Tab-separated table of C-alpha atoms (C1' of nucleotides) and ligand atoms in Angstrom:
chain	number	residue	atom	x	y	z
A	1	MET	CA	-0.568	-78.204	16.235
A	2	ILE	CA	2.440	-77.067	14.284
A	3	PRO	CA	5.472	-79.368	14.264
A	4	LYS	CA	8.370	-78.755	16.613
A	5	ARG	CA	10.327	-78.005	13.496
A	6	SER	CA	8.328	-74.797	13.058
A	7	LYS	CA	8.670	-73.761	16.652
A	8	TYR	CA	12.418	-74.346	16.541
A	9	ALA	CA	12.578	-72.291	13.350
A	10	ILE	CA	10.839	-69.357	15.011
A	11	LYS	CA	13.158	-69.581	18.014
A	12	ALA	CA	16.258	-69.764	15.835
A	13	LEU	CA	15.216	-66.876	13.604
A	14	THR	CA	14.388	-64.798	16.651
A	15	ALA	CA	17.923	-65.377	17.865
A	16	LEU	CA	19.225	-64.187	14.513
A	17	ALA	CA	16.893	-61.207	14.611
A	18	LYS	CA	18.380	-60.141	17.917
A	19	VAL	CA	21.810	-59.746	16.307
A	20	TYR	CA	20.524	-58.252	13.082
A	21	ARG	CA	22.844	-55.338	12.507
A	22	ASP	CA	25.035	-55.229	9.434
A	23	LYS	CA	24.408	-58.894	8.651
A	24	GLN	CA	25.854	-60.247	11.843
A	25	HIS	CA	25.758	-64.000	11.878
A	26	LEU	CA	25.496	-66.852	14.371
A	27	SER	CA	26.670	-70.442	14.024
A	28	ILE	CA	24.342	-73.415	14.281
A	29	ALA	CA	26.165	-74.516	17.424
A	30	THR	CA	25.622	-71.163	19.105
A	31	ILE	CA	21.933	-71.039	18.316
A	32	ALA	CA	21.437	-74.672	19.291
A	33	GLU	CA	22.962	-74.098	22.682
A	34	GLN	CA	21.233	-70.785	23.299
A	35	GLU	CA	17.778	-72.012	22.326
A	36	LYS	CA	18.153	-75.608	23.510
A	37	ILE	CA	17.479	-77.109	20.106
A	38	PRO	CA	19.102	-80.442	19.107
A	39	ARG	CA	22.064	-79.383	17.013
A	40	LYS	CA	21.706	-81.686	14.042
A	41	PHE	CA	17.986	-81.116	13.850
A	42	LEU	CA	18.527	-77.364	13.825
A	43	GLU	CA	21.049	-77.830	11.039
A	44	ALA	CA	18.388	-79.486	8.885
A	45	ILE	CA	15.875	-76.766	9.694
A	46	LEU	CA	18.209	-73.886	8.885
A	47	LEU	CA	19.212	-75.556	5.649
A	48	GLN	CA	15.581	-75.704	4.670
A	49	LEU	CA	15.037	-72.067	5.620
A	50	ARG	CA	18.035	-71.154	3.501
A	51	ASN	CA	16.634	-72.997	0.501
A	52	GLU	CA	13.359	-71.169	1.074
A	53	GLY	CA	15.280	-67.904	0.950
A	54	MET	CA	14.521	-66.795	4.509
A	55	VAL	CA	18.138	-66.784	5.646
A	56	ASN	CA	21.560	-66.862	4.118
A	57	SER	CA	24.690	-68.603	5.255
A	58	LYS	CA	28.414	-68.264	5.157
A	59	MET	CA	30.515	-71.394	5.036
A	60	GLY	CA	33.807	-72.094	6.720
A	61	ALA	CA	35.429	-70.989	9.933
A	62	SER	CA	33.592	-68.157	11.708
A	63	GLY	CA	30.751	-68.656	9.288
A	64	GLY	CA	27.112	-68.958	10.218
A	65	TYR	CA	23.600	-67.893	9.407
A	66	TYR	CA	22.051	-64.454	9.082
A	67	LEU	CA	18.693	-63.009	8.117
A	68	VAL	CA	18.173	-61.870	4.557
A	69	LYS	CA	15.335	-59.482	5.424
A	70	HIS	CA	14.725	-57.061	8.257
A	71	PRO	CA	13.111	-58.639	11.341
A	72	ASP	CA	10.193	-56.311	10.720
A	73	GLU	CA	9.427	-58.032	7.458
A	74	ILE	CA	9.625	-61.643	8.600
A	75	MET	CA	6.205	-62.783	9.687
A	76	LEU	CA	5.402	-65.815	11.813
A	77	SER	CA	3.005	-67.140	9.192
A	78	ALA	CA	5.811	-67.204	6.626
A	79	ILE	CA	8.123	-69.114	8.964
A	80	ILE	CA	5.457	-71.670	9.786
A	81	ARG	CA	4.723	-72.183	6.124
A	82	SER	CA	8.365	-72.456	5.124
A	83	THR	CA	8.848	-75.235	7.645
A	84	GLY	CA	5.792	-77.199	6.656
A	85	GLY	CA	3.540	-76.334	9.549
A	86	PRO	CA	-0.187	-76.286	8.829
A	87	ILE	CA	-2.176	-73.445	10.351
A	88	ALA	CA	-5.652	-74.637	9.374
A	89	LEU	CA	-7.484	-77.181	11.509
A	90	ILE	CA	-8.618	-79.339	8.600
A	91	PRO	CA	-6.999	-79.976	5.206
A	92	CYS	CA	-9.887	-78.666	3.086
A	93	VAL	CA	-9.324	-75.124	4.352
A	94	SER	CA	-5.536	-75.205	4.287
A	95	LEU	CA	-3.709	-72.976	1.850
A	96	ASN	CA	-0.545	-75.025	1.797
A	97	PHE	CA	-1.720	-78.493	2.689
A	98	TYR	CA	-4.989	-78.495	0.868
A	99	GLU	CA	-6.751	-81.809	0.429
A	100	GLU	CA	-10.226	-82.351	-0.835
A	101	CYS	CA	-12.779	-83.706	1.619
A	102	VAL	CA	-13.798	-87.034	0.192
A	103	GLU	CA	-16.729	-87.209	2.610
A	104	CYS	CA	-18.242	-83.865	1.646
A	105	PRO	CA	-19.960	-83.863	-1.734
A	106	HIS	CA	-19.705	-80.096	-2.201
A	107	GLU	CA	-17.180	-77.995	-0.374
A	108	GLU	CA	-19.109	-74.801	-1.033
A	109	LEU	CA	-22.186	-76.269	0.649
A	110	CYS	CA	-20.385	-77.525	3.746
A	111	GLY	CA	-21.088	-75.694	6.991
A	112	LEU	CA	-18.051	-77.110	8.733
A	113	HIS	CA	-15.864	-75.971	5.877
A	114	GLU	CA	-17.194	-72.448	6.287
A	115	VAL	CA	-16.568	-72.362	10.030
A	116	MET	CA	-13.093	-73.791	9.698
A	117	LEU	CA	-12.346	-71.190	7.073
A	118	GLU	CA	-13.219	-68.492	9.598
A	119	VAL	CA	-10.955	-70.071	12.179
A	120	ARG	CA	-8.109	-70.184	9.704
A	121	GLU	CA	-8.627	-66.553	8.766
A	122	ALA	CA	-8.574	-65.492	12.399
A	123	SER	CA	-5.357	-67.421	13.045
A	124	ILE	CA	-3.617	-66.209	9.930
A	125	HIS	CA	-4.659	-62.666	10.674
A	126	ILE	CA	-2.658	-62.713	13.895
A	127	LEU	CA	0.270	-64.730	12.596
A	128	SER	CA	0.776	-62.649	9.488
A	129	LYS	CA	0.790	-59.350	11.294
A	130	THR	CA	3.316	-60.505	13.884
A	131	SER	CA	6.957	-60.220	12.873
A	132	LEU	CA	10.164	-61.325	14.537
A	133	ALA	CA	10.652	-57.714	15.584
A	134	ASP	CA	7.239	-57.776	17.245
A	135	LEU	CA	8.169	-60.935	19.081
A	136	ILE	CA	11.284	-59.307	20.495
A	137	LEU	CA	9.298	-56.217	21.438
A	138	ARG	CA	6.717	-58.324	23.215
A	139	GLU	CA	9.420	-60.012	25.208
A	140	LYS	CA	10.821	-56.698	26.302
A	141	LYS	CA	7.392	-55.568	27.416
A	142	LEU	CA	6.740	-58.791	29.289
A	143	PHE	CA	10.067	-58.449	31.025
A	144	ARG	CA	9.369	-54.863	32.094
A	145	LYS	CA	5.957	-55.904	33.326
A	146	SER	CA	7.377	-58.685	35.486
A	147	GLU	CA	10.013	-56.323	36.853
A	148	ASN	CA	7.325	-53.878	37.935
A	149	SER	CA	5.107	-56.475	39.543
A	150	ARG	CA	8.022	-57.688	41.634
A	151	LYS	CA	8.311	-54.340	43.399
B	1	MET	CA	-4.710	-79.870	12.438
B	2	ILE	CA	-7.328	-81.786	14.337
B	3	PRO	CA	-7.412	-85.564	13.861
B	4	LYS	CA	-9.844	-87.143	11.432
B	5	ARG	CA	-11.448	-88.642	14.495
B	6	SER	CA	-12.684	-85.173	15.493
B	7	LYS	CA	-13.940	-84.327	12.052
B	8	TYR	CA	-15.797	-87.625	11.843
B	9	ALA	CA	-17.296	-86.934	15.242
B	10	ILE	CA	-18.623	-83.562	14.121
B	11	LYS	CA	-20.070	-85.095	10.971
B	12	ALA	CA	-21.714	-87.925	12.881
B	13	LEU	CA	-23.177	-85.668	15.537
B	14	THR	CA	-24.497	-83.334	12.878
B	15	ALA	CA	-26.310	-86.294	11.344
B	16	LEU	CA	-27.825	-87.050	14.742
B	17	ALA	CA	-28.720	-83.392	15.205
B	18	LYS	CA	-30.678	-83.458	11.977
B	19	VAL	CA	-33.010	-86.113	13.386
B	20	TYR	CA	-33.177	-84.634	16.866
B	21	ARG	CA	-36.861	-84.741	17.666
B	22	ASP	CA	-38.096	-86.842	20.551
B	23	LYS	CA	-34.802	-88.686	20.890
B	24	GLN	CA	-34.859	-90.223	17.434
B	25	HIS	CA	-31.853	-92.421	16.909
B	26	LEU	CA	-29.616	-93.601	14.096
B	27	SER	CA	-27.498	-96.739	13.869
B	28	ILE	CA	-23.756	-96.702	13.362
B	29	ALA	CA	-24.223	-98.356	9.997
B	30	THR	CA	-26.627	-95.667	8.829
B	31	ILE	CA	-24.393	-92.810	9.874
B	32	ALA	CA	-21.302	-94.498	8.457
B	33	GLU	CA	-22.903	-94.863	5.072
B	34	GLN	CA	-24.456	-91.413	5.036
B	35	GLU	CA	-21.304	-89.591	6.059
B	36	LYS	CA	-18.825	-91.923	4.366
B	37	ILE	CA	-17.009	-92.760	7.582
B	38	PRO	CA	-15.350	-96.199	8.014
B	39	ARG	CA	-17.884	-98.141	10.014
B	40	LYS	CA	-15.648	-99.678	12.651
B	41	PHE	CA	-13.784	-96.450	13.173
B	42	LEU	CA	-17.039	-94.607	13.679
B	43	GLU	CA	-18.069	-97.242	16.198
B	44	ALA	CA	-15.000	-96.466	18.286
B	45	ILE	CA	-15.609	-92.732	18.035
B	46	LEU	CA	-19.259	-92.930	19.073
B	47	LEU	CA	-18.370	-95.173	21.953
B	48	GLN	CA	-15.937	-92.555	23.169
B	49	LEU	CA	-18.496	-89.785	22.762
B	50	ARG	CA	-20.925	-91.868	24.765
B	51	ASN	CA	-18.413	-92.319	27.561
B	52	GLU	CA	-17.853	-88.567	27.474
B	53	GLY	CA	-21.581	-88.089	27.915
B	54	MET	CA	-22.221	-86.340	24.601
B	55	VAL	CA	-24.546	-89.005	23.230
B	56	ASN	CA	-26.527	-91.942	24.505
B	57	SER	CA	-27.196	-95.284	22.917
B	58	LYS	CA	-29.749	-98.021	22.814
B	59	MET	CA	-28.583	-101.587	22.377
B	60	GLY	CA	-30.174	-104.364	20.398
B	61	ALA	CA	-32.206	-104.538	17.234
B	62	SER	CA	-33.437	-101.161	15.997
B	63	GLY	CA	-31.120	-99.546	18.517
B	64	GLY	CA	-28.742	-96.715	17.803
B	65	TYR	CA	-27.333	-93.425	19.002
B	66	TYR	CA	-29.015	-90.188	19.887
B	67	LEU	CA	-28.007	-86.796	21.250
B	68	VAL	CA	-28.343	-86.182	24.965
B	69	LYS	CA	-28.506	-82.408	24.625
B	70	HIS	CA	-30.197	-80.059	22.200
B	71	PRO	CA	-28.167	-79.324	19.045
B	72	ASP	CA	-28.130	-75.701	20.172
B	73	GLU	CA	-26.097	-76.610	23.219
B	74	ILE	CA	-23.475	-78.800	21.594
B	75	MET	CA	-20.519	-76.664	20.580
B	76	LEU	CA	-17.807	-77.601	18.123
B	77	SER	CA	-15.122	-76.883	20.704
B	78	ALA	CA	-16.645	-79.473	23.027
B	79	ILE	CA	-16.733	-82.118	20.323
B	80	ILE	CA	-13.140	-81.482	19.328
B	81	ARG	CA	-12.059	-81.710	22.934
B	82	SER	CA	-14.018	-84.866	23.647
B	83	THR	CA	-12.321	-86.586	20.750
B	84	GLY	CA	-8.832	-85.527	21.672
B	85	GLY	CA	-8.278	-82.859	19.081
B	86	PRO	CA	-5.952	-80.019	20.032
B	87	ILE	CA	-7.024	-76.527	19.029
B	88	ALA	CA	-3.873	-74.679	20.060
B	89	LEU	CA	-0.882	-74.513	17.731
B	90	ILE	CA	1.707	-75.327	20.391
B	91	PRO	CA	1.422	-77.437	23.562
B	92	CYS	CA	2.329	-74.679	26.010
B	93	VAL	CA	-0.887	-72.782	25.201
B	94	SER	CA	-3.160	-75.794	25.008
B	95	LEU	CA	-5.867	-76.181	27.622
B	96	ASN	CA	-6.256	-79.920	27.174
B	97	PHE	CA	-2.867	-81.001	25.910
B	98	TYR	CA	-0.689	-78.692	27.923
B	99	GLU	CA	3.004	-79.401	28.020
B	100	GLU	CA	5.681	-77.196	29.421
B	101	CYS	CA	8.160	-75.703	26.966
B	102	VAL	CA	11.495	-77.125	28.001
B	103	GLU	CA	13.282	-74.619	25.785
B	104	CYS	CA	11.677	-71.535	27.283
B	105	PRO	CA	12.970	-70.621	30.729
B	106	HIS	CA	9.886	-68.596	31.687
B	107	GLU	CA	6.562	-69.043	29.990
B	108	GLU	CA	5.311	-65.685	31.209
B	109	LEU	CA	8.249	-63.939	29.544
B	110	CYS	CA	7.919	-65.689	26.200
B	111	GLY	CA	6.714	-63.605	23.299
B	112	LEU	CA	5.809	-66.589	21.178
B	113	HIS	CA	3.743	-67.991	24.014
B	114	GLU	CA	1.802	-64.751	24.169
B	115	VAL	CA	1.089	-64.680	20.435
B	116	MET	CA	0.064	-68.311	20.341
B	117	LEU	CA	-2.264	-67.660	23.247
B	118	GLU	CA	-3.980	-64.985	21.182
B	119	VAL	CA	-4.332	-67.377	18.255
B	120	ARG	CA	-5.849	-69.998	20.500
B	121	GLU	CA	-8.308	-67.499	21.960
B	122	ALA	CA	-9.407	-66.420	18.505
B	123	SER	CA	-9.949	-70.014	17.403
B	124	ILE	CA	-11.774	-71.052	20.532
B	125	HIS	CA	-13.936	-67.966	20.341
B	126	ILE	CA	-15.351	-69.133	17.009
B	127	LEU	CA	-15.511	-72.824	17.833
B	128	SER	CA	-17.242	-72.368	21.148
B	129	LYS	CA	-19.949	-70.116	19.817
B	130	THR	CA	-20.781	-72.445	16.929
B	131	SER	CA	-23.206	-75.265	17.743
B	132	LEU	CA	-24.449	-78.213	15.732
B	133	ALA	CA	-27.636	-76.257	15.133
B	134	ASP	CA	-25.563	-73.383	13.731
B	135	LEU	CA	-23.804	-75.796	11.410
B	136	ILE	CA	-27.101	-77.040	10.025
B	137	LEU	CA	-28.352	-73.482	9.640
B	138	ARG	CA	-25.201	-72.509	7.778
B	139	GLU	CA	-25.701	-75.366	5.390
B	140	LYS	CA	-29.232	-74.304	4.668
B	141	LYS	CA	-28.054	-70.782	3.951
B	142	LEU	CA	-25.243	-71.985	1.702
B	143	PHE	CA	-27.697	-74.134	-0.182
B	144	ARG	CA	-30.125	-71.262	-0.712
B	145	LYS	CA	-27.290	-69.058	-1.855
B	146	SER	CA	-26.131	-71.570	-4.440
B	147	GLU	CA	-29.698	-72.012	-5.663
B	148	ASN	CA	-29.989	-68.269	-6.224
B	149	SER	CA	-26.683	-67.910	-8.001
B	150	ARG	CA	-27.710	-70.634	-10.423
B	151	LYS	CA	-30.604	-68.570	-11.763
C	1	DT	C1'	49.630	-74.015	3.460
C	2	DA	C1'	47.836	-76.841	7.160
C	3	DA	C1'	44.726	-77.118	10.872
C	4	DA	C1'	40.536	-75.787	12.642
C	5	DT	C1'	35.945	-74.573	12.043
C	6	DA	C1'	31.650	-74.355	9.923
C	7	DT	C1'	28.051	-75.283	6.560
C	8	DA	C1'	26.093	-78.706	2.670
C	9	DC	C1'	24.024	-82.732	1.729
C	10	DT	C1'	22.254	-87.419	1.660
C	11	DA	C1'	20.592	-91.133	3.840
C	12	DC	C1'	18.960	-93.421	7.569
C	13	DT	C1'	16.594	-94.816	12.044
C	14	DA	C1'	13.625	-94.439	15.816
C	15	DT	C1'	9.537	-92.946	17.959
C	16	DT	C1'	5.055	-91.528	18.232
C	17	DT	C1'	0.589	-90.695	16.665
C	18	DT	C1'	-3.263	-91.688	13.970
C	19	DA	C1'	-6.308	-94.561	11.369
C	20	DA	C1'	-8.465	-98.527	10.855
C	21	DT	C1'	-9.775	-103.525	11.702
C	22	DA	C1'	-10.940	-108.034	13.984
C	23	DG	C1'	-13.820	-110.646	16.573
C	24	DG	C1'	-16.444	-112.107	20.249
C	25	DA	C1'	-19.726	-110.639	24.254
C	26	DT	C1'	-24.043	-108.615	25.346
C	27	DA	C1'	-28.559	-106.675	24.849
C	28	DT	C1'	-33.110	-106.017	22.521
C	29	DA	C1'	-36.888	-106.282	19.202
C	30	DA	C1'	-39.767	-108.711	16.277
D	1	DT	C1'	-35.045	-117.859	18.562
D	2	DT	C1'	-33.238	-115.289	15.014
D	3	DA	C1'	-31.717	-111.025	13.358
D	4	DT	C1'	-29.901	-106.767	14.521
D	5	DA	C1'	-27.276	-103.606	17.197
D	6	DT	C1'	-24.175	-101.870	20.507
D	7	DC	C1'	-20.074	-102.996	23.750
D	8	DC	C1'	-15.431	-103.774	24.441
D	9	DT	C1'	-10.613	-105.266	24.113
D	10	DA	C1'	-6.853	-106.054	21.482
D	11	DT	C1'	-4.204	-105.626	17.355
D	12	DT	C1'	-2.332	-104.053	13.103
D	13	DA	C1'	-1.067	-100.817	9.497
D	14	DA	C1'	0.321	-96.571	7.846
D	15	DA	C1'	1.999	-92.096	8.145
D	16	DA	C1'	4.165	-88.266	10.156
D	17	DT	C1'	7.629	-86.401	13.075
D	18	DA	C1'	11.926	-86.111	15.448
D	19	DG	C1'	16.370	-86.823	15.549
D	20	DT	C1'	21.133	-88.881	14.034
D	21	DA	C1'	25.298	-90.284	11.277
D	22	DG	C1'	28.796	-89.385	8.388
D	23	DT	C1'	31.156	-87.391	4.690
D	24	DA	C1'	32.031	-83.586	1.392
D	25	DT	C1'	33.023	-78.849	0.799
D	26	DA	C1'	34.186	-74.145	1.805
D	27	DT	C1'	36.598	-70.526	4.548
D	28	DT	C1'	39.339	-68.472	8.100
D	29	DT	C1'	43.317	-68.080	10.662
D	30	DA	C1'	47.695	-69.140	12.473
E	1	FES	S1	-15.669	-79.686	2.740
E	1	FES	FE1	-14.182	-80.070	4.228
E	1	FES	S2	-15.364	-80.463	5.969
E	1	FES	FE2	-16.839	-80.382	4.412
E	2	FES	S1	6.782	-70.821	26.597
E	2	FES	FE1	6.035	-72.019	24.981
E	2	FES	S2	6.985	-71.100	23.283
E	2	FES	FE2	7.904	-70.108	24.930
DNA sequence: TAAATATACTACTATTTTAATAGGATATAA
DNA sequence: TTATATCCTATTAAAATAGTAGTATATTTA
């Protein structure tokens, strides 16, 4: 499981992606309300994302946050990583939270290691080809689909 | 990430799978030492696996644990589930640890939900086609490979 | 230029989950 | 009958996660 932190980050950045035209920005308060994220917690998350270089901010009245890159170029895997969410199922196959397996004498001889590596690859494959723009597109498609099935 | 509990369970069951002929059994102490798992913790894990019906035990002197099913039929996904390890990355797409997303008004309209569902499917696909027997086979292959590359 | 609005930053607390241990009861073999 | 194991409940310890408080700083706008 990824932490809520990461999920909130994806939600918040998606909100920013939806207004991405000419560096339009949104305030923490606006995003928090829209996405139902605890305000102060979101503040901490966005600050972190800013330090990671994923977003930029403008201080003062009518300030706020905006995306640095195009929604097409911001991948879910990058957001999860920037917010400390592990994708791998065990530490010895994690890129960002790697820890040696004290129980396994040789990593390269471990069958479980090999399988978990495959799982990680499969997950990362999906998460690093899906961008914020894709997420928005998917939502549009899902909405159209539900509209049609209601007829 | 899955809990250590699940990883230990896989390791322990693999040890049992290696001696699976005519219901041969191993004691907790033996497995704990072999796989470098804290003894008392392993005891709790095996007890749980027994209550889940994955293994059986024999009490008293020269007792121990043994697999109920053939190593071919015991899949990693089942072990992870039996020990309470989540495979999904977020609760709203988890089969065994499902929780509704309070932030998302409609699950079926949520793009993130859809992507995370795909990730889960990919992970489960691998984990539920890999058995304990496969794990042992993989290890044999890895060993042979490393032998060859040493020449 | 003052008031209002918003982010920046540090530090803290609370909650939950996970990992691990303790210790006695019970069963079985030698 | 002694040694060896599992059975079972309860507890503790440690770590990770979630969320909050409060003040400093920057910027707009009236
Ligand atoms: S090396 Fe990590 S599970 Fe064996
Ligand atoms: S429904 Fe779970 S992330 Fe939207």
